Coordinates of N, CA, C and O in Angstrom, one line a residue:
M1 N 100.9 98.0 126.5 CA 99.9 97.3 126.0 C 100.0 97.3 124.5 O 100.3 98.2 123.9
S2 N 99.6 96.1 123.9 CA 99.7 96.1 122.4 C 98.6 96.9 121.7 O 97.5 97.2 122.3
P3 N 98.9 97.3 120.5 CA 97.9 98.1 119.8 C 96.7 97.3 119.5 O 96.7 96.1 119.4
Y4 N 95.5 97.9 119.3 CA 94.3 97.3 118.9 C 94.1 97.3 117.4 O 94.7 98.1 116.7
V5 N 93.4 96.2 116.9 CA 93.1 96.2 115.5 C 92.1 97.4 115.3 O 91.2 97.7 116.1
G6 N 92.3 98.1 114.2 CA 91.5 99.3 113.8 C 90.3 98.8 113.0 O 90.3 97.8 112.3
I7 N 89.4 99.7 113.0 CA 88.1 99.4 112.2 C 87.9 100.7 111.3 O 88.0 101.8 111.8
V8 N 87.7 100.5 110.1 CA 87.3 101.6 109.1 C 85.9 101.3 108.6 O 85.6 100.2 108.0
L9 N 85.0 102.3 108.8 CA 83.7 102.2 108.3 C 83.5 103.0 107.1 O 83.7 104.2 107.0
V10 N 83.2 102.3 106.0 CA 83.1 103.0 104.7 C 81.6 103.0 104.3 O 81.0 101.9 104.1
S11 N 81.0 104.1 104.3 CA 79.5 104.2 103.9 C 79.4 105.3 102.9 O 80.1 106.2 102.8
H12 N 78.3 105.1 102.1 CA 77.9 106.1 101.2 C 77.4 107.4 101.8 O 77.2 108.4 101.2
S13 N 77.0 107.3 103.1 CA 76.4 108.4 103.9 C 77.3 108.8 105.0 O 77.7 108.0 105.8
V14 N 77.6 110.1 105.1 CA 78.4 110.7 106.2 C 77.7 110.3 107.5 O 78.3 110.0 108.5
E15 N 76.4 110.6 107.6 CA 75.6 110.4 108.8 C 75.6 108.9 109.2 O 75.7 108.6 110.4
L16 N 75.4 108.0 108.3 CA 75.4 106.6 108.5 C 76.7 106.2 109.2 O 76.7 105.5 110.3
A17 N 77.8 106.5 108.5 CA 79.2 106.2 109.0 C 79.4 106.8 110.4 O 79.9 106.1 111.3
A18 N 79.0 108.0 110.6 CA 79.2 108.7 111.9 C 78.3 107.9 113.0 O 78.7 107.8 114.1
G19 N 77.1 107.6 112.6 CA 76.2 107.0 113.6 C 76.7 105.6 114.0 O 76.6 105.2 115.2
V20 N 77.2 104.8 113.1 CA 77.7 103.5 113.5 C 79.0 103.7 114.3 O 79.2 103.0 115.2
A21 N 79.8 104.6 113.9 CA 81.0 104.9 114.7 C 80.6 105.2 116.2 O 81.2 104.8 117.1
D22 N 79.6 106.1 116.3 CA 79.1 106.4 117.7 C 78.6 105.2 118.4 O 78.9 105.0 119.6
L23 N 77.9 104.3 117.7 CA 77.3 103.1 118.3 C 78.5 102.2 118.8 O 78.5 101.7 119.9
V24 N 79.5 101.9 117.9 CA 80.5 101.0 118.3 C 81.4 101.6 119.4 O 81.9 100.9 120.2
A25 N 81.5 102.9 119.4 CA 82.3 103.5 120.6 C 81.6 103.2 121.9 O 82.2 103.0 122.9
Q26 N 80.3 103.3 121.9 CA 79.6 103.1 123.2 C 79.4 101.6 123.5 O 79.5 101.3 124.7
I27 N 79.4 100.7 122.5 CA 79.3 99.3 122.8 C 80.6 98.7 123.0 O 80.7 97.8 123.9
G28 N 81.5 99.0 122.1 CA 82.9 98.4 122.1 C 83.8 99.0 123.1 O 83.7 98.8 124.3
S29 N 84.5 99.9 122.6 CA 85.6 100.6 123.5 C 86.1 101.8 122.8 O 86.3 101.8 121.6
E30 N 86.2 102.8 123.5 CA 86.8 104.0 122.9 C 88.3 103.8 122.7 O 89.0 104.7 122.1
S31 N 88.9 102.7 123.1 CA 90.3 102.4 122.9 C 90.6 101.9 121.5 O 91.7 102.0 120.9
V32 N 89.5 101.3 120.9 CA 89.7 100.7 119.5 C 89.6 101.9 118.5 O 88.8 102.7 118.6
P33 N 90.7 102.0 117.7 CA 90.7 103.1 116.7 C 89.6 102.8 115.6 O 89.8 101.8 114.9
V34 N 88.6 103.7 115.6 CA 87.5 103.5 114.6 C 87.6 104.8 113.7 O 87.5 105.9 114.3
A35 N 87.7 104.6 112.4 CA 87.7 105.8 111.5 C 86.7 105.7 110.5 O 86.3 104.5 110.1
V36 N 86.1 106.8 110.1 CA 85.0 106.7 109.1 C 85.4 107.4 107.8 O 86.2 108.3 107.8
A37 N 84.8 106.8 106.7 CA 85.0 107.3 105.4 C 83.6 107.3 104.8 O 83.2 106.4 104.1
G38 N 82.9 108.4 105.2 CA 81.4 108.5 104.8 C 81.3 109.5 103.7 O 81.8 110.6 103.8
G39 N 80.5 109.2 102.7 CA 80.2 110.2 101.7 C 81.2 110.4 100.7 O 82.4 109.9 100.8
N40 N 81.0 111.2 99.7 CA 82.0 111.5 98.7 C 82.7 112.8 99.1 O 82.5 113.3 100.2
D41 N 83.6 113.3 98.3 CA 84.5 114.4 98.7 C 83.7 115.6 99.0 O 84.2 116.5 99.7
A42 N 82.5 115.8 98.4 CA 81.7 117.0 98.6 C 80.8 116.8 99.8 O 80.1 117.7 100.1
G43 N 80.8 115.6 100.5 CA 79.9 115.4 101.6 C 78.7 114.9 101.2 O 77.8 114.6 102.1
G44 N 78.3 114.6 100.0 CA 77.1 114.0 99.5 C 77.2 112.5 99.5 O 78.2 111.9 100.0
L45 N 76.1 111.9 99.0 CA 76.1 110.4 98.9 C 77.1 110.0 97.9 O 77.3 110.5 96.9
G46 N 77.8 108.9 98.3 CA 78.8 108.3 97.5 C 80.0 107.8 98.3 O 80.0 107.8 99.5
T47 N 81.1 107.5 97.6 CA 82.3 107.1 98.3 C 83.5 107.9 97.9 O 83.4 108.6 96.8
S48 N 84.5 108.0 98.7 CA 85.6 108.8 98.5 C 86.9 108.0 98.6 O 87.2 107.5 99.7
Y49 N 87.6 107.9 97.5 CA 89.0 107.3 97.6 C 89.9 108.0 98.6 O 90.5 107.3 99.4
R50 N 89.9 109.3 98.6 CA 90.7 110.1 99.6 C 90.2 109.8 101.0 O 91.1 109.6 101.9
R51 N 89.0 109.8 101.3 CA 88.5 109.6 102.6 C 88.8 108.2 103.1 O 89.1 108.0 104.3
I52 N 88.7 107.2 102.3 CA 89.1 105.8 102.6 C 90.5 105.8 103.0 O 91.0 105.2 104.0
R53 N 91.3 106.3 102.1 CA 92.8 106.3 102.3 C 93.2 107.0 103.7 O 94.0 106.5 104.5
E54 N 92.6 108.1 104.0 CA 92.9 108.8 105.2 C 92.3 108.0 106.4 O 93.0 108.0 107.5
A55 N 91.2 107.3 106.3 CA 90.6 106.6 107.4 C 91.6 105.4 107.7 O 91.8 105.0 108.9
L56 N 92.1 104.7 106.6 CA 93.0 103.6 106.8 C 94.2 104.1 107.7 O 94.6 103.4 108.7
G57 N 94.8 105.2 107.4 CA 95.9 105.7 108.1 C 95.5 106.0 109.5 O 96.3 105.8 110.4
A58 N 94.4 106.6 109.7 CA 93.9 107.0 111.0 C 93.6 105.8 112.0 O 93.9 105.8 113.2
A59 N 93.1 104.7 111.4 CA 92.8 103.5 112.2 C 93.9 102.5 112.5 O 93.8 101.7 113.3
D60 N 95.0 102.6 111.7 CA 96.1 101.7 111.8 C 97.1 102.0 112.9 O 97.8 103.0 112.8
Q61 N 97.1 101.1 113.9 CA 98.0 101.3 115.0 C 99.0 100.2 114.9 O 99.9 100.1 115.9
G62 N 99.1 99.4 113.9 CA 100.1 98.5 113.7 C 99.6 97.0 114.0 O 100.3 96.1 113.7
A63 N 98.3 96.8 114.3 CA 97.8 95.5 114.6 C 96.9 95.1 113.5 O 96.3 94.0 113.5
G64 N 96.8 95.8 112.5 CA 95.9 95.6 111.3 C 94.7 96.4 111.3 O 94.3 97.1 112.3
V65 N 93.9 96.4 110.3 CA 92.6 97.1 110.1 C 91.6 96.3 109.4 O 91.9 95.7 108.4
V66 N 90.4 96.3 109.9 CA 89.3 95.6 109.2 C 88.4 96.8 108.6 O 87.9 97.7 109.3
V67 N 88.2 96.7 107.3 CA 87.4 97.6 106.6 C 86.0 97.1 106.5 O 85.8 96.0 106.0
V68 N 85.0 97.8 106.9 CA 83.6 97.5 106.8 C 82.9 98.4 105.9 O 82.6 99.5 106.3
P69 N 82.6 97.9 104.7 CA 81.8 98.7 103.7 C 80.3 98.5 103.8 O 79.9 97.4 104.2
D70 N 79.6 99.5 103.4 CA 78.1 99.3 103.4 C 77.6 98.7 102.2 O 76.8 97.8 102.1
L71 N 77.9 99.2 100.9 CA 77.3 98.7 99.7 C 78.4 98.6 98.7 O 79.6 99.0 98.8
G72 N 78.0 98.0 97.5 CA 78.9 97.6 96.4 C 80.0 98.6 96.0 O 81.2 98.2 96.0
S73 N 79.7 99.8 95.7 CA 80.8 100.8 95.3 C 81.8 101.1 96.4 O 82.9 101.5 96.2
A74 N 81.3 101.0 97.7 CA 82.2 101.2 98.8 C 83.2 100.1 98.8 O 84.4 100.3 99.1
V75 N 82.8 98.9 98.5 CA 83.8 97.7 98.3 C 84.7 98.0 97.3 O 86.0 97.8 97.4
L76 N 84.3 98.4 96.1 CA 85.1 98.6 95.0 C 86.1 99.7 95.2 O 87.3 99.6 94.9
T77 N 85.6 100.8 95.8 CA 86.6 101.9 96.1 C 87.6 101.6 97.2 O 88.8 101.8 97.0
A78 N 87.2 100.9 98.2 CA 88.1 100.4 99.2 C 89.2 99.4 98.6 O 90.4 99.5 98.9
R79 N 88.7 98.6 97.7 CA 89.6 97.6 97.0 C 90.6 98.4 96.2 O 91.8 98.1 96.1
T80 N 90.1 99.4 95.5 CA 91.1 100.1 94.7 C 92.1 100.9 95.5 O 93.3 100.9 95.2
V81 N 91.7 101.5 96.6 CA 92.6 102.1 97.5 C 93.7 101.1 98.0 O 94.9 101.4 97.9
L82 N 93.3 100.0 98.4 CA 94.3 99.0 98.9 C 95.1 98.4 97.8 O 96.3 98.0 98.1
E83 N 94.6 98.4 96.5 CA 95.5 97.9 95.4 C 96.5 99.0 95.1 O 97.6 98.7 94.8
D84 N 96.1 100.2 95.1 CA 97.0 101.4 94.8 C 98.0 101.6 95.9 O 99.1 102.1 95.7
H85 N 97.6 101.5 97.1 CA 98.4 101.7 98.3 C 98.4 100.5 99.3 O 97.6 100.5 100.3
P86 N 99.1 99.4 98.9 CA 99.0 98.2 99.7 C 99.4 98.4 101.3 O 100.3 99.2 101.5
R87 N 98.6 97.9 102.1 CA 98.7 98.1 103.5 C 98.7 96.7 104.1 O 97.6 96.2 104.3
P88 N 99.9 96.2 104.5 CA 99.9 94.9 105.2 C 98.9 94.9 106.4 O 98.9 95.8 107.2
G89 N 98.1 93.8 106.4 CA 97.2 93.8 107.6 C 95.8 94.5 107.4 O 95.1 94.6 108.4
A90 N 95.6 95.0 106.2 CA 94.3 95.6 106.0 C 93.4 94.7 105.2 O 93.8 94.2 104.1
V91 N 92.3 94.4 105.7 CA 91.4 93.5 105.1 C 90.0 94.0 105.0 O 89.6 94.8 105.8
I92 N 89.3 93.7 103.9 CA 87.9 94.1 103.7 C 87.0 93.0 104.2 O 87.1 91.9 103.8
A93 N 86.0 93.3 105.0 CA 85.1 92.3 105.6 C 83.8 92.3 104.7 O 83.2 93.3 104.6
D94 N 83.4 91.1 104.4 CA 82.1 90.9 103.7 C 81.1 90.6 104.7 O 80.8 89.4 105.0
V95 N 80.6 91.7 105.3 CA 79.7 91.5 106.5 C 78.5 92.5 106.5 O 78.6 93.6 105.8
P96 N 77.5 92.4 107.2 CA 76.5 93.4 107.3 C 77.0 94.6 108.1 O 77.8 94.4 108.9
F97 N 76.7 95.8 107.6 CA 77.4 97.0 108.0 C 77.4 97.2 109.5 O 78.4 97.3 110.2
V98 N 76.2 97.3 110.1 CA 76.1 97.6 111.5 C 76.5 96.4 112.4 O 77.4 96.6 113.3
E99 N 75.9 95.2 112.1 CA 76.2 94.0 113.0 C 77.7 93.6 112.8 O 78.4 93.3 113.8
G100 N 78.3 93.7 111.6 CA 79.7 93.4 111.4 C 80.6 94.4 112.1 O 81.6 94.0 112.8
A101 N 80.3 95.7 112.1 CA 81.0 96.7 112.8 C 81.0 96.5 114.2 O 82.1 96.6 115.0
V102 N 79.9 96.2 114.8 CA 79.8 96.0 116.3 C 80.6 94.8 116.7 O 81.4 94.8 117.6
A103 N 80.4 93.6 116.0 CA 81.1 92.4 116.3 C 82.6 92.6 116.2 O 83.4 92.2 117.1
A104 N 83.1 93.3 115.2 CA 84.5 93.6 115.0 C 85.1 94.4 116.1 O 86.2 94.2 116.7
T105 N 84.3 95.5 116.5 CA 84.8 96.3 117.5 C 84.8 95.7 118.9 O 85.8 95.9 119.6
V106 N 83.8 94.9 119.2 CA 83.8 94.2 120.4 C 85.0 93.2 120.5 O 85.7 93.2 121.6
A107 N 85.3 92.5 119.5 CA 86.4 91.6 119.4 C 87.8 92.3 119.6 O 88.5 91.9 120.3
A108 N 87.9 93.4 118.8 CA 89.0 94.2 118.9 C 89.3 94.8 120.4 O 90.4 94.8 120.9
A109 N 88.2 95.2 121.0 CA 88.3 95.8 122.3 C 88.7 94.7 123.3 O 89.4 95.1 124.3
G110 N 88.5 93.5 123.0 CA 88.9 92.4 123.9 C 90.3 91.9 123.6 O 90.8 91.0 124.2
G111 N 91.0 92.7 122.7 CA 92.4 92.4 122.4 C 92.6 91.3 121.4 O 93.8 90.8 121.2
A112 N 91.5 90.9 120.6 CA 91.7 89.9 119.6 C 92.7 90.3 118.4 O 92.7 91.5 118.2
D113 N 93.3 89.4 117.8 CA 94.1 89.7 116.7 C 93.3 89.9 115.4 O 92.1 89.7 115.4
L114 N 94.0 90.3 114.3 CA 93.3 90.7 113.1 C 92.4 89.5 112.6 O 91.2 89.7 112.3
D115 N 92.9 88.3 112.6 CA 92.1 87.2 112.1 C 90.9 86.9 112.9 O 89.8 86.6 112.4
A116 N 91.1 87.1 114.2 CA 89.9 86.8 115.1 C 88.8 88.0 115.0 O 87.6 87.7 115.0
V117 N 89.3 89.2 114.8 CA 88.4 90.3 114.6 C 87.6 90.1 113.3 O 86.4 90.3 113.4
L118 N 88.3 89.8 112.2 CA 87.7 89.5 111.0 C 86.6 88.4 111.1 O 85.5 88.5 110.7
K119 N 87.0 87.3 111.8 CA 86.1 86.2 111.9 C 84.9 86.5 112.7 O 83.8 86.2 112.4
S120 N 85.1 87.4 113.8 CA 83.9 87.8 114.6 C 83.0 88.6 113.7 O 81.7 88.4 113.8
A121 N 83.6 89.5 112.9 CA 82.7 90.3 112.0 C 81.9 89.4 111.1 O 80.7 89.6 110.8
E122 N 82.6 88.4 110.5 CA 82.0 87.5 109.5 C 80.9 86.7 110.2 O 79.8 86.4 109.6
E123 N 81.0 86.3 111.4 CA 80.0 85.5 112.1 C 78.7 86.3 112.3 O 77.7 85.7 112.5
A124 N 78.8 87.6 112.3 CA 77.6 88.5 112.5 C 76.6 88.2 111.4 O 75.4 88.5 111.6
R125 N 77.1 87.8 110.3 CA 76.2 87.6 109.2 C 75.1 86.5 109.5 O 74.0 86.5 109.0
H126 N 75.5 85.6 110.3 CA 74.6 84.4 110.7 C 73.9 84.5 112.0 O 73.1 83.6 112.4
V127 N 74.0 85.6 112.7 CA 73.3 85.8 113.9 C 71.9 86.2 113.7 O 71.6 87.2 113.1
R128 N 71.0 85.4 114.2 CA 69.5 85.6 114.0 C 69.1 86.7 115.0 O 69.5 86.7 116.1
K129 N 68.1 87.5 114.6 CA 67.6 88.5 115.5 C 66.4 87.9 116.4 O 66.2 88.5 117.5
F130 N 65.8 86.9 115.9 CA 64.7 86.3 116.8 C 64.5 84.9 116.3 O 65.0 84.5 115.3

């Protein structure tokens, strides 16, 4: 079987990242590699260059990785990591954190390629709740 597209969840909060990872594992598939980079290096609120870099390595099975950040500096730190350590097939998604992560994971679990997983995540921005 081909490898799945990986998902990296980058959050300022360890708990938020872990909670969304737990949610997508239950909704999507435990086969999809989901890695978290939550909090700063001390475990407090913030982002961690090291944690993002490690999460990218953990989630990459060779089919690409979609990085889903929560807030501005998570985007900036993820961009810096990818600029310093280019990883073919790693893309940052401009999506709502929870909805984008769920949509990306469900698409990846269905065997979608990187472009389709990213598109699914991006479409989550326009899904109305009622």
